PDB file of C-alpha atoms in Angstrom:
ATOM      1  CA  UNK A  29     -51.286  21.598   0.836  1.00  0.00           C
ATOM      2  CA  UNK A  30     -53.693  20.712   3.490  1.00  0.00           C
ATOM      3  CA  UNK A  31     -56.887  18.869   1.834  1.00  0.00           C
ATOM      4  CA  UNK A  32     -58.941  18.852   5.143  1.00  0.00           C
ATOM      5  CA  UNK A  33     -58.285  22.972   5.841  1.00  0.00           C
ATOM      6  CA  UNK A  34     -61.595  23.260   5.182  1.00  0.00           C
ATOM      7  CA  UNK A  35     -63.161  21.322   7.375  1.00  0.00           C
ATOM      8  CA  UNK A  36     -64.416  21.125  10.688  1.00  0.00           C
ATOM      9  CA  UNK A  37     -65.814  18.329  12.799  1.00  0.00           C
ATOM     10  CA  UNK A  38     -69.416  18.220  11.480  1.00  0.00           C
ATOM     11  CA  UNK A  39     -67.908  18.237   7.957  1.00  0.00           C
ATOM     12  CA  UNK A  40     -65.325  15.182   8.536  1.00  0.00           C
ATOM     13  CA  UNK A  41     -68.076  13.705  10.173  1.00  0.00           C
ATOM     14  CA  UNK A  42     -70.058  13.970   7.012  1.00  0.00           C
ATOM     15  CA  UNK A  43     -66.835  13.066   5.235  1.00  0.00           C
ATOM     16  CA  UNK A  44     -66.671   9.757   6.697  1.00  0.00           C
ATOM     17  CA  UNK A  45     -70.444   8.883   6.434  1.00  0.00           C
ATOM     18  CA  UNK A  46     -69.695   9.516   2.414  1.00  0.00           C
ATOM     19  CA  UNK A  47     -67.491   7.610   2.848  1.00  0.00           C
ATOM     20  CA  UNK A  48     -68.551   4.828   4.033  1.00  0.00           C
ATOM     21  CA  UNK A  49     -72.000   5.147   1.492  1.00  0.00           C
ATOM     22  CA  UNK A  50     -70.010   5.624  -1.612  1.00  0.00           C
ATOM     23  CA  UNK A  51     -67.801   2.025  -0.120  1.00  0.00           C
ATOM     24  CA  UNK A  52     -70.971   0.308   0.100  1.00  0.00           C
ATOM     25  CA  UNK A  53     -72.377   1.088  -3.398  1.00  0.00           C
ATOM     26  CA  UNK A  54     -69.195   0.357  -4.792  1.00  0.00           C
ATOM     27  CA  UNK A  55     -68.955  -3.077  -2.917  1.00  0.00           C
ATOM     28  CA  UNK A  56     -72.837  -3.615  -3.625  1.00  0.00           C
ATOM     29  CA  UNK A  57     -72.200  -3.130  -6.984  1.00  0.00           C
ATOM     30  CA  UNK A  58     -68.582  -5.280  -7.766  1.00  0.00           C
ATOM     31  CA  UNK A  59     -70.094  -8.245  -6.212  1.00  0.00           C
ATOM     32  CA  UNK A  60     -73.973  -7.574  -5.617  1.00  0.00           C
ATOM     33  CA  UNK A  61     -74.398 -11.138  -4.388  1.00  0.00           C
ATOM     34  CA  UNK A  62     -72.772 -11.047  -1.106  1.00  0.00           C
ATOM     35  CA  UNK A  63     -74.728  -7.714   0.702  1.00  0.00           C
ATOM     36  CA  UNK A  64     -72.497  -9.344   4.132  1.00  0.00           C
ATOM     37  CA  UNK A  65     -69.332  -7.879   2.222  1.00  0.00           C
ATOM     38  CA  UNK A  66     -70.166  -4.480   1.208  1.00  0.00           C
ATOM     39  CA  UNK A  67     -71.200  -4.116   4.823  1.00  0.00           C
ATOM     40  CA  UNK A  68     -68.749  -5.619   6.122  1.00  0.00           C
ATOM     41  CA  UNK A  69     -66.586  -3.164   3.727  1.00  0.00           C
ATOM     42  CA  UNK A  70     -68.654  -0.056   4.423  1.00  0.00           C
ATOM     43  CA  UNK A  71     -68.086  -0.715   8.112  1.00  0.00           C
ATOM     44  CA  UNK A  72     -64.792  -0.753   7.826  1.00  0.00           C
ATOM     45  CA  UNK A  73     -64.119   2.184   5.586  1.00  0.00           C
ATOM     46  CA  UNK A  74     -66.747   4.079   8.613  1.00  0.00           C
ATOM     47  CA  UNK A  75     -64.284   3.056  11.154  1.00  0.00           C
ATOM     48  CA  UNK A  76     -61.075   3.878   9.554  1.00  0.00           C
ATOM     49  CA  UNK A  77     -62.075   7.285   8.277  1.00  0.00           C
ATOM     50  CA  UNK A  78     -63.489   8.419  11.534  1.00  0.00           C
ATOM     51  CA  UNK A  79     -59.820   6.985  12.992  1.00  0.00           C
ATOM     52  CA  UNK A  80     -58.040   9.216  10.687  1.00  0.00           C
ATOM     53  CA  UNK A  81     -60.415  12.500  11.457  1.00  0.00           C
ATOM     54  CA  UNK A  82     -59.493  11.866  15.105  1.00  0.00           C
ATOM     55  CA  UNK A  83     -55.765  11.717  14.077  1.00  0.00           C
ATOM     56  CA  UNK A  84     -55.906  14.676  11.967  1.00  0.00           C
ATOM     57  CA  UNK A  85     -58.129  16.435  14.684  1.00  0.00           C
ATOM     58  CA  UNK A  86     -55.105  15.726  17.720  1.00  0.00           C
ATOM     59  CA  UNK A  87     -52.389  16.556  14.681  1.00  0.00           C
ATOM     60  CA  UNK A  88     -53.922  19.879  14.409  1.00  0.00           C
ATOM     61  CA  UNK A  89     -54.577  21.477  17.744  1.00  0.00           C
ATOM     62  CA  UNK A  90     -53.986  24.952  17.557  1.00  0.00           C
ATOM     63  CA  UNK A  91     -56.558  25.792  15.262  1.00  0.00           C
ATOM     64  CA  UNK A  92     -60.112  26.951  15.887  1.00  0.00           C
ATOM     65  CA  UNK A  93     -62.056  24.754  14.017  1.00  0.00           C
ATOM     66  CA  UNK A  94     -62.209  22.517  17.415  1.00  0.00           C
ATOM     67  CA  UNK A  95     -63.278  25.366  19.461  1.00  0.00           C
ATOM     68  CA  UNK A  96     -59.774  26.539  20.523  1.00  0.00           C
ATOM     69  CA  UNK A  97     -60.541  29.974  20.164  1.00  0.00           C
ATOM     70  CA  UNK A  98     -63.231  29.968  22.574  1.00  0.00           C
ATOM     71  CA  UNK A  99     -60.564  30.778  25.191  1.00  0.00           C
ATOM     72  CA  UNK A 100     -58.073  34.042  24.937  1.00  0.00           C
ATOM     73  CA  UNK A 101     -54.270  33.266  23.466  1.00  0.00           C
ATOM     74  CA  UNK A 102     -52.300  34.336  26.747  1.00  0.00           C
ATOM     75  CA  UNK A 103     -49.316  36.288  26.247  1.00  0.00           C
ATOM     76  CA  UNK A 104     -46.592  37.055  28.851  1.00  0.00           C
ATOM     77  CA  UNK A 105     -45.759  40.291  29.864  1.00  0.00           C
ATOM     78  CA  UNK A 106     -42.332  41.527  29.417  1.00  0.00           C
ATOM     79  CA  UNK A 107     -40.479  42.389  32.125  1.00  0.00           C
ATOM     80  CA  UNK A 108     -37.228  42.973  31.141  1.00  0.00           C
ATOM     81  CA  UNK A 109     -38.856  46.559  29.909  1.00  0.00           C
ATOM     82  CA  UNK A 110     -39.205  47.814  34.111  1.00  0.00           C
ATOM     83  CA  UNK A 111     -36.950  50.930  35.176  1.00  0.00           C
ATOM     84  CA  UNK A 112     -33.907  49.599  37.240  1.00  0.00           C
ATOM     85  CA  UNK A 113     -34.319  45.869  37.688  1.00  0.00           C
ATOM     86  CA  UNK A 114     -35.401  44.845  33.920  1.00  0.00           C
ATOM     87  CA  UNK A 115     -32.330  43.620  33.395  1.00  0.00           C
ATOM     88  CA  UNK A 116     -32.272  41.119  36.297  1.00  0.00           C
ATOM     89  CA  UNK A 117     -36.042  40.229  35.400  1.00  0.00           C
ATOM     90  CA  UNK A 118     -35.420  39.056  31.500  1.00  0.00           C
ATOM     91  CA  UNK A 119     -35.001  35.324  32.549  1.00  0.00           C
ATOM     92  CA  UNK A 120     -38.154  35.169  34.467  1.00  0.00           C
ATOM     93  CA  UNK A 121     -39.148  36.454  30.797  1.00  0.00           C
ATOM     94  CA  UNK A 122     -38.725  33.447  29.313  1.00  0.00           C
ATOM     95  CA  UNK A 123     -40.345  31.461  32.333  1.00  0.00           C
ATOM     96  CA  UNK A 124     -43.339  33.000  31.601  1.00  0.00           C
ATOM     97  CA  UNK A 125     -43.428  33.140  28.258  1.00  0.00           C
ATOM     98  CA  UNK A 126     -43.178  29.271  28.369  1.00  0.00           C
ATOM     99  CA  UNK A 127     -45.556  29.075  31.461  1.00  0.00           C
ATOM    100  CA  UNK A 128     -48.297  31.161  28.832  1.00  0.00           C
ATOM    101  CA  UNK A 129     -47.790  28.843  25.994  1.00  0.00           C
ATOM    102  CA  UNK A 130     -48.023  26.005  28.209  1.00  0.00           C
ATOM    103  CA  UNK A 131     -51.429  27.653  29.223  1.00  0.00           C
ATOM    104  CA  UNK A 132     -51.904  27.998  25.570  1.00  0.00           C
ATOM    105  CA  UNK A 133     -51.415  24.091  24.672  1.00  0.00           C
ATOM    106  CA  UNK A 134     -53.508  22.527  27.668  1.00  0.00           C
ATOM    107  CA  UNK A 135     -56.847  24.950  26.147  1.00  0.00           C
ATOM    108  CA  UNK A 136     -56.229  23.463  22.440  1.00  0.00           C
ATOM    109  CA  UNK A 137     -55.681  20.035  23.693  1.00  0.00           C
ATOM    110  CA  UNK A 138     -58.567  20.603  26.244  1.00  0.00           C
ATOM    111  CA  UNK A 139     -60.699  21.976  23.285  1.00  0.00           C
ATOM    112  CA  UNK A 140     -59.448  19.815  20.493  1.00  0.00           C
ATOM    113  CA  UNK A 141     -59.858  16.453  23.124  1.00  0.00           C
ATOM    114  CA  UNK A 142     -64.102  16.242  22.613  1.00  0.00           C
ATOM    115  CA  UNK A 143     -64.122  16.194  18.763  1.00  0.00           C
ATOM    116  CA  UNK A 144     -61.273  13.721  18.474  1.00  0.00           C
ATOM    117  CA  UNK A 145     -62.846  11.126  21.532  1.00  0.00           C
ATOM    118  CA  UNK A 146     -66.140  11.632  19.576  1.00  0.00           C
ATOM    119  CA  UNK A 147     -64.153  10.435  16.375  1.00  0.00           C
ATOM    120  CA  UNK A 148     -62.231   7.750  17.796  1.00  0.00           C
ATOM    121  CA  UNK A 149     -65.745   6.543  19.904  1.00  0.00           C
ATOM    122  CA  UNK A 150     -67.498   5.854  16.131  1.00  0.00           C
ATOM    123  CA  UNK A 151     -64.141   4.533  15.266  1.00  0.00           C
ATOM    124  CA  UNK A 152     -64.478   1.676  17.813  1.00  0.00           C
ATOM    125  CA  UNK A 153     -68.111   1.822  17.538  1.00  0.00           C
ATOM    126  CA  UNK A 154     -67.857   0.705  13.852  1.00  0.00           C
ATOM    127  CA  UNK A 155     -65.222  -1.877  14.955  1.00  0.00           C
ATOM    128  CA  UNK A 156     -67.239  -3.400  17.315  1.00  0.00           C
ATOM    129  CA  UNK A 157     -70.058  -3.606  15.014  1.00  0.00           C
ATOM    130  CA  UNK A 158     -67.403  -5.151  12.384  1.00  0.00           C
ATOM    131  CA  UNK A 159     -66.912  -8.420  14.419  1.00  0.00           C
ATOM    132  CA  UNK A 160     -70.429  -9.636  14.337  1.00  0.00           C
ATOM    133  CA  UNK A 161     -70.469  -9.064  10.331  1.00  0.00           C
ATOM    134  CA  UNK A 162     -66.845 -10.831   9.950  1.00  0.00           C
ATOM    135  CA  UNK A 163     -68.436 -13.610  11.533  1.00  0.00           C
ATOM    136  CA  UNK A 164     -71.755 -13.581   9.248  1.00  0.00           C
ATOM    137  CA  UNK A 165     -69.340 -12.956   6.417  1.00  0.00           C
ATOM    138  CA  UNK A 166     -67.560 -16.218   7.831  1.00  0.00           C
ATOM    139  CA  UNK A 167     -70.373 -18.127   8.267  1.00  0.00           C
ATOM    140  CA  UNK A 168     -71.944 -17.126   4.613  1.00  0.00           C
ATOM    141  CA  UNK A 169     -68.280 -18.236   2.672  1.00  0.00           C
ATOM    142  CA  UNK A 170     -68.749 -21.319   4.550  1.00  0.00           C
ATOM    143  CA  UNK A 171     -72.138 -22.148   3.148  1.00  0.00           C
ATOM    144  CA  UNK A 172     -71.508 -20.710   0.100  1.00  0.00           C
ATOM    145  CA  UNK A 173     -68.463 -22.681  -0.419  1.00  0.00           C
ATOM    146  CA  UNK A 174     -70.195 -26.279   1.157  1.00  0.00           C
ATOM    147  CA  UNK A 175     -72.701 -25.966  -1.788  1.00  0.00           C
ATOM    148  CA  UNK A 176     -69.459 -25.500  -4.097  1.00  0.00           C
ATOM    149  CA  UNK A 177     -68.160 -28.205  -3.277  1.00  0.00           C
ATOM    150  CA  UNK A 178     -71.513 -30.539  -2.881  1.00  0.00           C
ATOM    151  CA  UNK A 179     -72.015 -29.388  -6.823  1.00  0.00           C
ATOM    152  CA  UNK A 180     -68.351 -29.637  -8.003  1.00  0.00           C
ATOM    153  CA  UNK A 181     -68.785 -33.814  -6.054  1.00  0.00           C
ATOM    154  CA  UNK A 182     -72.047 -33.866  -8.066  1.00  0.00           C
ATOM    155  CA  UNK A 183     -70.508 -32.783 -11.527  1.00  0.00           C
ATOM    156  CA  UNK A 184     -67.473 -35.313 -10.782  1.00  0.00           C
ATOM    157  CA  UNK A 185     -70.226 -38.274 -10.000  1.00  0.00           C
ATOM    158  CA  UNK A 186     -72.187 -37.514 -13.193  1.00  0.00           C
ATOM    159  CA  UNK A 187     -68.899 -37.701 -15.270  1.00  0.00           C
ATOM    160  CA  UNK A 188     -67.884 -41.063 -14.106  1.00  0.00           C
ATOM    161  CA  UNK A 189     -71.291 -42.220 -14.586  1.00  0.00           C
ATOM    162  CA  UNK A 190     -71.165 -40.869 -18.407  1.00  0.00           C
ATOM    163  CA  UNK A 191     -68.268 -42.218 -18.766  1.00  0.00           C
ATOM    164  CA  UNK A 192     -69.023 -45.524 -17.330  1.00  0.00           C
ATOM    165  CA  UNK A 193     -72.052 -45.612 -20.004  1.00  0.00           C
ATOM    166  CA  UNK A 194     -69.921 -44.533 -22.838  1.00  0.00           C
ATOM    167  CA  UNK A 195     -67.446 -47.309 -21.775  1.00  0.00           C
ATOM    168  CA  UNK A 196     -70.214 -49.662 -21.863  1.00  0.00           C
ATOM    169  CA  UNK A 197     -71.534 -48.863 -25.347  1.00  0.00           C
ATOM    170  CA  UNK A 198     -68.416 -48.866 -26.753  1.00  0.00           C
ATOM    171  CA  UNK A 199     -67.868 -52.455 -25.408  1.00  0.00           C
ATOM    172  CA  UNK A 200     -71.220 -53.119 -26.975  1.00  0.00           C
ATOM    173  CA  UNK A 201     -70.820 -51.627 -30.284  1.00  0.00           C
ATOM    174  CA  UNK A 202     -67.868 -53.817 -30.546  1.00  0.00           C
ATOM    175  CA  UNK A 203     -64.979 -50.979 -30.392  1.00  0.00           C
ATOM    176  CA  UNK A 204     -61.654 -51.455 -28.097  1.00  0.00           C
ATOM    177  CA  UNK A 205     -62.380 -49.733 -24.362  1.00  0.00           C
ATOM    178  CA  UNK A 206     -59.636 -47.352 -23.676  1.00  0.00           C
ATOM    179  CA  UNK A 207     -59.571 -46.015 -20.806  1.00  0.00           C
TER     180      UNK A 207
END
């Protein structure tokens, strides 16, 4: 069963807009402190989607949801059917048959081509767009994590002081330091 029969380009185009919305409320909402990331994601899930319509587009060619049927199917005539010299004529038959199907193939691929390049053009569009927020996502985990860090050293420092005070009032109270 064919999920996408349904559709034609301005719907998978729609498709992978929802797409890429319903990724970024999702994203937004798991971790609604890092806005770079659900981008980030939502870019992505933009570029892939509108990769796979282009796939599925150049998968299926022969149909008219590209515009295919904006030309006539050619079909060969038959010429093995002529008085007298039919007979000798049936393998041209075939040559033209394949010559009209040929025909055929180049229309669907030269109808199909447009609303897969426009596809594959937000595809790389997205990508390109994708670099830029990898690096701000970079850049953002970097900072985020240097004030980790800076805290966790801050958090280790106040423990050794505590326990350098506790130390010290135990040797005044009188009790054994261990240590």
């Amino acid at each position: 069963m064919d999920f996408l029969s349904g559709f034609n380009g301005e719907a998978l185009t729609n498709l992978a807009w929802g797409a890429a919305i319903v990724a970024a409320v999702l994203l937004a909402l798991w971790r609604y402190w890092r806005v770079d990331l659900a981008a980030l994601g939502a870019v992505l899930v933009f570029g892939f989607a509108n990769a796979v319509a282009a796939v599925y587009v150049l998968f299926h060619l022969g149909e008219g949801r590209w515009g295919g049927d904006t030309h006539e199917r050619l079909v060969a005539p038959s010429l093995a059917g002529i008085p007298m010299v039919g007979q000798f004529l049936e393998p041209i038959d075939g040559l033209l048959s394949g010559l009209a199907d040929g025909v055929n193939e180049f229309n669907n691929v030269q109808a199909a081509l447009p609303v897969a390049g426009g596809f594959l053009a937000s595809a790389g569009w997205a990508f390109a767009l994708a670099i830029p927020l990898c690096v701000v996502a970079m850049v953002v985990s970097f900072v985020e994590e240097w004030r980790r860090r800076r805290a966790f050293r801050r958090v280790t420092q106040q423990v050794h002081e505590l326990t350098a005070e506790v130390a010290e009032l135990k040797r005044l109270v009188g009790d054994p330091v261990r240590v």
